[in-house]
C-alpha cells in the first residue's frame, strides 16, 4: 500500500563536508532530523535509506566520464593546492575544494534523490523528501558552488528516461539553480523555475529573465530574479503570481522542488531579507499545486542554507511537516504561535553561535524592516510581468 510521504536519509551524506571552516556544514541535517523527532513528526523506523543504484548508471545520465573519473581519483588523493586535475574540473576553489571520500558522499546524495523520485513515480508514495539533496550548481563537466554531483538533474533525467513524464523543477534557493537549468535548457518536457536574488549581485551571476531555453526547450525555462533586500510580502507575491501562471500553462506530471533556505535575513551568504514566513508558505503552496496538477506527485530536496542553527532546521522541518499534514503546520497556517521544543533548544543552544529562536516563526522585531521597501516591491512587480508576459 502506498504511503503518502516518505523520508529519505543515509548517514553517508554526513561525509559531504569540505572542511571545518566551510559554510556548507552537514550538521544542519542532524539538527533538522532531531527537531522533527522532538515534535513526534519523524521516527527512526520511518527513515528510509536510498536504494542501491549503479554509479555509472546514474551519474552518466548527467555527468561526463572524464569528470567522474577525476572526482573518484581526487577522492583518494592527498590534498594538493596545485593539483592540475582539481583545477581542470573546478575542484580547486575555496567554494568547492576536493576532500577525502568526496565521491562516496556525493554519490549517496544522488542515490537519495533518485530513490525519492522512484518512490513517487512508482506510486509507492505521493510525496518524498530527501533533505540532503538539492546540489543544483554542479555541471556535467565540473563542480561549482559547493556542488560536486547534480543530484536534482540526475533525478530528473531518471524520471524522463524511465517514465517519460513532464517535470516541473521549482528552485527557491537564493542562488540561481544554474546547473539544473543548463542541463535541461533544450528540453521542452522539463520546465525549470528558479526564484532567486538577481545575478547582478550574487553567485552564480546568472538566472536573468531573458534566459528562456533554446531550440525545442525555448519557453520552458523561467527565472524570477529579485532585488536585494526583498522582504516577505514581495517575495511571496512574486512566487505566487509567476509559479501559478507557469504551472497552469506547463501542466506537469510531477514536481521536484529544491528548498534552499538562504533567502532568510539571517543567512550570511546573500542579501534577500525574508523571514520564516516564506518557509512556511513555500511548501504549503507547492503541496497545494501538486494535488491540483500532478495527482500529488511531489519530490522535495534540500539545498542551500548557511545559518544552520536558527534557520535551516525550522525551514527544512516545515517541508516535512507540510507533507504529512502535521498539527504544527496547521497551527502556523492558522497564525497561531508555535513554540520549538524545549529539549531541542537546550540540546543545541550550547554549540550555537547565536541565541536560538524559541518559536517556529520569527519575532518581527528580530528582523529590521527595509527603508526601500516600496522601490524594491515595484521593481519586483515589473519583473513578474516580464516573466509571465508570454503565457
JSON list of C-alpha atoms in Angstrom, two decimals, residues 6-160:
[
{"chain": "A", "resi": 6, "resn": "UNK", "atom": "CA", "xyz": [8.43, 9.01, 2.69]},
{"chain": "A", "resi": 7, "resn": "UNK", "atom": "CA", "xyz": [11.56, 10.49, 4.28]},
{"chain": "A", "resi": 8, "resn": "UNK", "atom": "CA", "xyz": [14.92, 9.52, 2.71]},
{"chain": "A", "resi": 9, "resn": "UNK", "atom": "CA", "xyz": [18.21, 9.74, 4.59]},
{"chain": "A", "resi": 10, "resn": "UNK", "atom": "CA", "xyz": [21.55, 7.94, 4.86]},
{"chain": "A", "resi": 11, "resn": "UNK", "atom": "CA", "xyz": [24.35, 8.69, 7.31]},
{"chain": "A", "resi": 12, "resn": "UNK", "atom": "CA", "xyz": [26.89, 8.60, 4.45]},
{"chain": "A", "resi": 13, "resn": "UNK", "atom": "CA", "xyz": [25.67, 12.05, 3.41]},
{"chain": "A", "resi": 14, "resn": "UNK", "atom": "CA", "xyz": [27.15, 13.49, 6.61]},
{"chain": "A", "resi": 15, "resn": "UNK", "atom": "CA", "xyz": [30.54, 12.85, 4.99]},
{"chain": "A", "resi": 16, "resn": "UNK", "atom": "CA", "xyz": [29.82, 15.54, 2.40]},
{"chain": "A", "resi": 17, "resn": "UNK", "atom": "CA", "xyz": [31.97, 18.13, 4.18]},
{"chain": "A", "resi": 18, "resn": "UNK", "atom": "CA", "xyz": [34.53, 20.48, 2.65]},
{"chain": "A", "resi": 19, "resn": "UNK", "atom": "CA", "xyz": [36.24, 21.41, 5.90]},
{"chain": "A", "resi": 20, "resn": "UNK", "atom": "CA", "xyz": [35.68, 22.74, 9.39]},
{"chain": "A", "resi": 21, "resn": "UNK", "atom": "CA", "xyz": [35.54, 26.39, 8.33]},
{"chain": "A", "resi": 22, "resn": "UNK", "atom": "CA", "xyz": [33.43, 25.84, 5.20]},
{"chain": "A", "resi": 23, "resn": "UNK", "atom": "CA", "xyz": [29.86, 27.22, 5.34]},
{"chain": "A", "resi": 24, "resn": "UNK", "atom": "CA", "xyz": [28.35, 24.01, 3.88]},
{"chain": "A", "resi": 25, "resn": "UNK", "atom": "CA", "xyz": [28.01, 22.01, 7.10]},
{"chain": "A", "resi": 26, "resn": "UNK", "atom": "CA", "xyz": [26.20, 18.64, 7.20]},
{"chain": "A", "resi": 27, "resn": "UNK", "atom": "CA", "xyz": [25.42, 19.28, 10.87]},
{"chain": "A", "resi": 28, "resn": "UNK", "atom": "CA", "xyz": [22.29, 21.01, 9.56]},
{"chain": "A", "resi": 29, "resn": "UNK", "atom": "CA", "xyz": [20.93, 17.57, 8.59]},
{"chain": "A", "resi": 30, "resn": "UNK", "atom": "CA", "xyz": [21.29, 16.31, 12.16]},
{"chain": "A", "resi": 31, "resn": "UNK", "atom": "CA", "xyz": [19.72, 19.49, 13.55]},
{"chain": "A", "resi": 32, "resn": "UNK", "atom": "CA", "xyz": [16.70, 19.10, 11.29]},
{"chain": "A", "resi": 33, "resn": "UNK", "atom": "CA", "xyz": [16.17, 15.40, 11.91]},
{"chain": "A", "resi": 34, "resn": "UNK", "atom": "CA", "xyz": [16.50, 15.91, 15.66]},
{"chain": "A", "resi": 35, "resn": "UNK", "atom": "CA", "xyz": [13.92, 18.71, 15.57]},
{"chain": "A", "resi": 36, "resn": "UNK", "atom": "CA", "xyz": [11.45, 16.54, 13.66]},
{"chain": "A", "resi": 37, "resn": "UNK", "atom": "CA", "xyz": [11.91, 13.71, 16.15]},
{"chain": "A", "resi": 38, "resn": "UNK", "atom": "CA", "xyz": [11.36, 16.05, 19.09]},
{"chain": "A", "resi": 39, "resn": "UNK", "atom": "CA", "xyz": [7.94, 17.09, 17.75]},
{"chain": "A", "resi": 40, "resn": "UNK", "atom": "CA", "xyz": [6.97, 13.47, 17.03]},
{"chain": "A", "resi": 41, "resn": "UNK", "atom": "CA", "xyz": [6.93, 14.06, 13.29]},
{"chain": "A", "resi": 42, "resn": "UNK", "atom": "CA", "xyz": [9.66, 11.51, 12.48]},
{"chain": "A", "resi": 43, "resn": "UNK", "atom": "CA", "xyz": [10.79, 8.21, 13.99]},
{"chain": "A", "resi": 44, "resn": "UNK", "atom": "CA", "xyz": [13.82, 6.06, 13.21]},
{"chain": "A", "resi": 45, "resn": "UNK", "atom": "CA", "xyz": [11.64, 3.40, 11.63]},
{"chain": "A", "resi": 46, "resn": "UNK", "atom": "CA", "xyz": [10.15, 6.00, 9.26]},
{"chain": "A", "resi": 47, "resn": "UNK", "atom": "CA", "xyz": [13.51, 6.91, 7.72]},
{"chain": "A", "resi": 48, "resn": "UNK", "atom": "CA", "xyz": [14.22, 5.01, 4.51]},
{"chain": "A", "resi": 49, "resn": "UNK", "atom": "CA", "xyz": [17.76, 4.64, 3.16]},
{"chain": "A", "resi": 50, "resn": "UNK", "atom": "CA", "xyz": [18.49, 5.23, -0.53]},
{"chain": "A", "resi": 51, "resn": "UNK", "atom": "CA", "xyz": [18.21, 2.28, -2.89]},
{"chain": "A", "resi": 52, "resn": "UNK", "atom": "CA", "xyz": [21.40, 0.81, -4.32]},
{"chain": "A", "resi": 53, "resn": "UNK", "atom": "CA", "xyz": [21.87, 2.01, -7.89]},
{"chain": "A", "resi": 54, "resn": "UNK", "atom": "CA", "xyz": [24.86, 1.52, -10.17]},
{"chain": "A", "resi": 55, "resn": "UNK", "atom": "CA", "xyz": [27.10, 4.56, -10.02]},
{"chain": "A", "resi": 56, "resn": "UNK", "atom": "CA", "xyz": [27.72, 4.62, -13.77]},
{"chain": "A", "resi": 57, "resn": "UNK", "atom": "CA", "xyz": [24.04, 4.01, -14.50]},
{"chain": "A", "resi": 58, "resn": "UNK", "atom": "CA", "xyz": [23.00, 7.13, -12.63]},
{"chain": "A", "resi": 59, "resn": "UNK", "atom": "CA", "xyz": [25.87, 9.58, -12.91]},
{"chain": "A", "resi": 60, "resn": "UNK", "atom": "CA", "xyz": [26.32, 9.13, -16.63]},
{"chain": "A", "resi": 61, "resn": "UNK", "atom": "CA", "xyz": [22.81, 10.47, -17.12]},
{"chain": "A", "resi": 62, "resn": "UNK", "atom": "CA", "xyz": [24.24, 13.95, -16.47]},
{"chain": "A", "resi": 63, "resn": "UNK", "atom": "CA", "xyz": [27.99, 13.90, -15.88]},
{"chain": "A", "resi": 64, "resn": "UNK", "atom": "CA", "xyz": [30.87, 13.32, -18.30]},
{"chain": "A", "resi": 65, "resn": "UNK", "atom": "CA", "xyz": [33.05, 10.25, -17.84]},
{"chain": "A", "resi": 66, "resn": "UNK", "atom": "CA", "xyz": [36.28, 12.24, -17.52]},
{"chain": "A", "resi": 67, "resn": "UNK", "atom": "CA", "xyz": [34.74, 14.33, -14.76]},
{"chain": "A", "resi": 68, "resn": "UNK", "atom": "CA", "xyz": [33.52, 11.25, -12.88]},
{"chain": "A", "resi": 69, "resn": "UNK", "atom": "CA", "xyz": [36.97, 9.69, -13.15]},
{"chain": "A", "resi": 70, "resn": "UNK", "atom": "CA", "xyz": [38.54, 12.86, -11.77]},
{"chain": "A", "resi": 71, "resn": "UNK", "atom": "CA", "xyz": [36.17, 13.00, -8.79]},
{"chain": "A", "resi": 72, "resn": "UNK", "atom": "CA", "xyz": [36.90, 9.38, -7.92]},
{"chain": "A", "resi": 73, "resn": "UNK", "atom": "CA", "xyz": [40.65, 9.90, -8.26]},
{"chain": "A", "resi": 74, "resn": "UNK", "atom": "CA", "xyz": [40.69, 13.08, -6.18]},
{"chain": "A", "resi": 75, "resn": "UNK", "atom": "CA", "xyz": [38.56, 11.41, -3.50]},
{"chain": "A", "resi": 76, "resn": "UNK", "atom": "CA", "xyz": [41.50, 9.13, -2.78]},
{"chain": "A", "resi": 77, "resn": "UNK", "atom": "CA", "xyz": [44.28, 11.69, -3.27]},
{"chain": "A", "resi": 78, "resn": "UNK", "atom": "CA", "xyz": [46.32, 13.72, -0.82]},
{"chain": "A", "resi": 79, "resn": "UNK", "atom": "CA", "xyz": [45.22, 17.37, -0.75]},
{"chain": "A", "resi": 80, "resn": "UNK", "atom": "CA", "xyz": [47.41, 19.43, -3.10]},
{"chain": "A", "resi": 81, "resn": "UNK", "atom": "CA", "xyz": [46.52, 23.07, -3.70]},
{"chain": "A", "resi": 82, "resn": "UNK", "atom": "CA", "xyz": [48.30, 22.91, -7.06]},
{"chain": "A", "resi": 83, "resn": "UNK", "atom": "CA", "xyz": [46.55, 19.81, -8.34]},
{"chain": "A", "resi": 84, "resn": "UNK", "atom": "CA", "xyz": [46.14, 20.19, -12.11]},
{"chain": "A", "resi": 85, "resn": "UNK", "atom": "CA", "xyz": [43.32, 17.65, -12.11]},
{"chain": "A", "resi": 86, "resn": "UNK", "atom": "CA", "xyz": [41.39, 19.59, -9.48]},
{"chain": "A", "resi": 87, "resn": "UNK", "atom": "CA", "xyz": [41.86, 22.84, -11.39]},
{"chain": "A", "resi": 88, "resn": "UNK", "atom": "CA", "xyz": [40.63, 21.24, -14.61]},
{"chain": "A", "resi": 89, "resn": "UNK", "atom": "CA", "xyz": [37.33, 20.19, -13.07]},
{"chain": "A", "resi": 90, "resn": "UNK", "atom": "CA", "xyz": [36.51, 23.03, -10.67]},
{"chain": "A", "resi": 91, "resn": "UNK", "atom": "CA", "xyz": [37.56, 21.19, -7.52]},
{"chain": "A", "resi": 92, "resn": "UNK", "atom": "CA", "xyz": [40.34, 23.58, -6.52]},
{"chain": "A", "resi": 93, "resn": "UNK", "atom": "CA", "xyz": [38.33, 26.62, -5.40]},
{"chain": "A", "resi": 94, "resn": "UNK", "atom": "CA", "xyz": [37.56, 27.81, -1.87]},
{"chain": "A", "resi": 95, "resn": "UNK", "atom": "CA", "xyz": [33.89, 27.15, -2.61]},
{"chain": "A", "resi": 96, "resn": "UNK", "atom": "CA", "xyz": [34.29, 23.58, -3.83]},
{"chain": "A", "resi": 97, "resn": "UNK", "atom": "CA", "xyz": [37.62, 22.04, -2.80]},
{"chain": "A", "resi": 98, "resn": "UNK", "atom": "CA", "xyz": [38.04, 18.29, -3.16]},
{"chain": "A", "resi": 99, "resn": "UNK", "atom": "CA", "xyz": [38.15, 16.22, 0.03]},
{"chain": "A", "resi": 100, "resn": "UNK", "atom": "CA", "xyz": [38.68, 12.58, 1.08]},
{"chain": "A", "resi": 101, "resn": "UNK", "atom": "CA", "xyz": [35.63, 10.41, 0.48]},
{"chain": "A", "resi": 102, "resn": "UNK", "atom": "CA", "xyz": [34.05, 13.02, -1.77]},
{"chain": "A", "resi": 103, "resn": "UNK", "atom": "CA", "xyz": [32.75, 10.58, -4.38]},
{"chain": "A", "resi": 104, "resn": "UNK", "atom": "CA", "xyz": [31.13, 8.25, -1.84]},
{"chain": "A", "resi": 105, "resn": "UNK", "atom": "CA", "xyz": [29.34, 11.06, -0.01]},
{"chain": "A", "resi": 106, "resn": "UNK", "atom": "CA", "xyz": [28.20, 12.81, -3.19]},
{"chain": "A", "resi": 107, "resn": "UNK", "atom": "CA", "xyz": [27.04, 9.53, -4.69]},
{"chain": "A", "resi": 108, "resn": "UNK", "atom": "CA", "xyz": [24.97, 8.81, -1.58]},
{"chain": "A", "resi": 109, "resn": "UNK", "atom": "CA", "xyz": [23.21, 12.13, -2.12]},
{"chain": "A", "resi": 110, "resn": "UNK", "atom": "CA", "xyz": [22.46, 11.25, -5.75]},
{"chain": "A", "resi": 111, "resn": "UNK", "atom": "CA", "xyz": [21.07, 7.85, -4.73]},
{"chain": "A", "resi": 112, "resn": "UNK", "atom": "CA", "xyz": [18.82, 9.51, -2.17]},
{"chain": "A", "resi": 113, "resn": "UNK", "atom": "CA", "xyz": [17.27, 11.92, -4.67]},
{"chain": "A", "resi": 114, "resn": "UNK", "atom": "CA", "xyz": [16.77, 9.21, -7.30]},
{"chain": "A", "resi": 115, "resn": "UNK", "atom": "CA", "xyz": [15.19, 6.95, -4.67]},
{"chain": "A", "resi": 116, "resn": "UNK", "atom": "CA", "xyz": [12.78, 9.73, -3.75]},
{"chain": "A", "resi": 117, "resn": "UNK", "atom": "CA", "xyz": [11.89, 10.16, -7.42]},
{"chain": "A", "resi": 118, "resn": "UNK", "atom": "CA", "xyz": [11.43, 6.43, -7.93]},
{"chain": "A", "resi": 119, "resn": "UNK", "atom": "CA", "xyz": [9.14, 6.03, -4.91]},
{"chain": "A", "resi": 120, "resn": "UNK", "atom": "CA", "xyz": [6.88, 8.78, -6.18]},
{"chain": "A", "resi": 121, "resn": "UNK", "atom": "CA", "xyz": [6.89, 7.73, -9.84]},
{"chain": "A", "resi": 122, "resn": "UNK", "atom": "CA", "xyz": [6.06, 4.09, -8.98]},
{"chain": "A", "resi": 123, "resn": "UNK", "atom": "CA", "xyz": [3.18, 5.12, -6.74]},
{"chain": "A", "resi": 124, "resn": "UNK", "atom": "CA", "xyz": [4.78, 3.88, -3.53]},
{"chain": "A", "resi": 125, "resn": "UNK", "atom": "CA", "xyz": [4.41, 7.41, -2.15]},
{"chain": "A", "resi": 126, "resn": "UNK", "atom": "CA", "xyz": [2.64, 10.60, -3.08]},
{"chain": "A", "resi": 127, "resn": "UNK", "atom": "CA", "xyz": [5.43, 12.71, -1.66]},
{"chain": "A", "resi": 128, "resn": "UNK", "atom": "CA", "xyz": [9.09, 12.01, -0.88]},
{"chain": "A", "resi": 129, "resn": "UNK", "atom": "CA", "xyz": [11.62, 14.19, 0.91]},
{"chain": "A", "resi": 130, "resn": "UNK", "atom": "CA", "xyz": [15.39, 13.96, 0.66]},
{"chain": "A", "resi": 131, "resn": "UNK", "atom": "CA", "xyz": [16.76, 16.87, 2.65]},
{"chain": "A", "resi": 132, "resn": "UNK", "atom": "CA", "xyz": [20.43, 16.10, 1.81]},
{"chain": "A", "resi": 133, "resn": "UNK", "atom": "CA", "xyz": [19.72, 16.66, -1.89]},
{"chain": "A", "resi": 134, "resn": "UNK", "atom": "CA", "xyz": [19.42, 19.81, -3.97]},
{"chain": "A", "resi": 135, "resn": "UNK", "atom": "CA", "xyz": [23.04, 20.30, -5.11]},
{"chain": "A", "resi": 136, "resn": "UNK", "atom": "CA", "xyz": [21.91, 22.37, -8.06]},
{"chain": "A", "resi": 137, "resn": "UNK", "atom": "CA", "xyz": [25.13, 24.11, -9.17]},
{"chain": "A", "resi": 138, "resn": "UNK", "atom": "CA", "xyz": [27.14, 21.12, -10.43]},
{"chain": "A", "resi": 139, "resn": "UNK", "atom": "CA", "xyz": [27.69, 20.91, -14.19]},
{"chain": "A", "resi": 140, "resn": "UNK", "atom": "CA", "xyz": [28.20, 17.84, -16.39]},
{"chain": "A", "resi": 141, "resn": "UNK", "atom": "CA", "xyz": [31.94, 18.53, -16.57]},
{"chain": "A", "resi": 142, "resn": "UNK", "atom": "CA", "xyz": [32.80, 20.43, -13.37]},
{"chain": "A", "resi": 143, "resn": "UNK", "atom": "CA", "xyz": [31.95, 21.17, -9.77]},
{"chain": "A", "resi": 144, "resn": "UNK", "atom": "CA", "xyz": [30.61, 24.54, -8.72]},
{"chain": "A", "resi": 145, "resn": "UNK", "atom": "CA", "xyz": [29.11, 26.35, -5.75]},
{"chain": "A", "resi": 146, "resn": "UNK", "atom": "CA", "xyz": [29.56, 23.62, -3.09]},
{"chain": "A", "resi": 147, "resn": "UNK", "atom": "CA", "xyz": [28.13, 21.03, -5.52]},
{"chain": "A", "resi": 148, "resn": "UNK", "atom": "CA", "xyz": [30.04, 18.02, -6.85]},
{"chain": "A", "resi": 149, "resn": "UNK", "atom": "CA", "xyz": [27.28, 15.91, -8.43]},
{"chain": "A", "resi": 150, "resn": "UNK", "atom": "CA", "xyz": [23.95, 17.40, -9.52]},
{"chain": "A", "resi": 151, "resn": "UNK", "atom": "CA", "xyz": [21.52, 15.04, -7.79]},
{"chain": "A", "resi": 152, "resn": "UNK", "atom": "CA", "xyz": [18.48, 17.06, -8.85]},
{"chain": "A", "resi": 153, "resn": "UNK", "atom": "CA", "xyz": [19.40, 16.87, -12.53]},
{"chain": "A", "resi": 154, "resn": "UNK", "atom": "CA", "xyz": [20.16, 13.14, -12.26]},
{"chain": "A", "resi": 155, "resn": "UNK", "atom": "CA", "xyz": [16.77, 12.50, -10.64]},
{"chain": "A", "resi": 156, "resn": "UNK", "atom": "CA", "xyz": [15.00, 14.47, -13.38]},
{"chain": "A", "resi": 157, "resn": "UNK", "atom": "CA", "xyz": [16.93, 12.61, -16.10]},
{"chain": "A", "resi": 158, "resn": "UNK", "atom": "CA", "xyz": [15.95, 9.31, -14.45]},
{"chain": "A", "resi": 159, "resn": "UNK", "atom": "CA", "xyz": [12.29, 10.31, -14.50]},
{"chain": "A", "resi": 160, "resn": "UNK", "atom": "CA", "xyz": [12.46, 11.42, -18.12]}
]
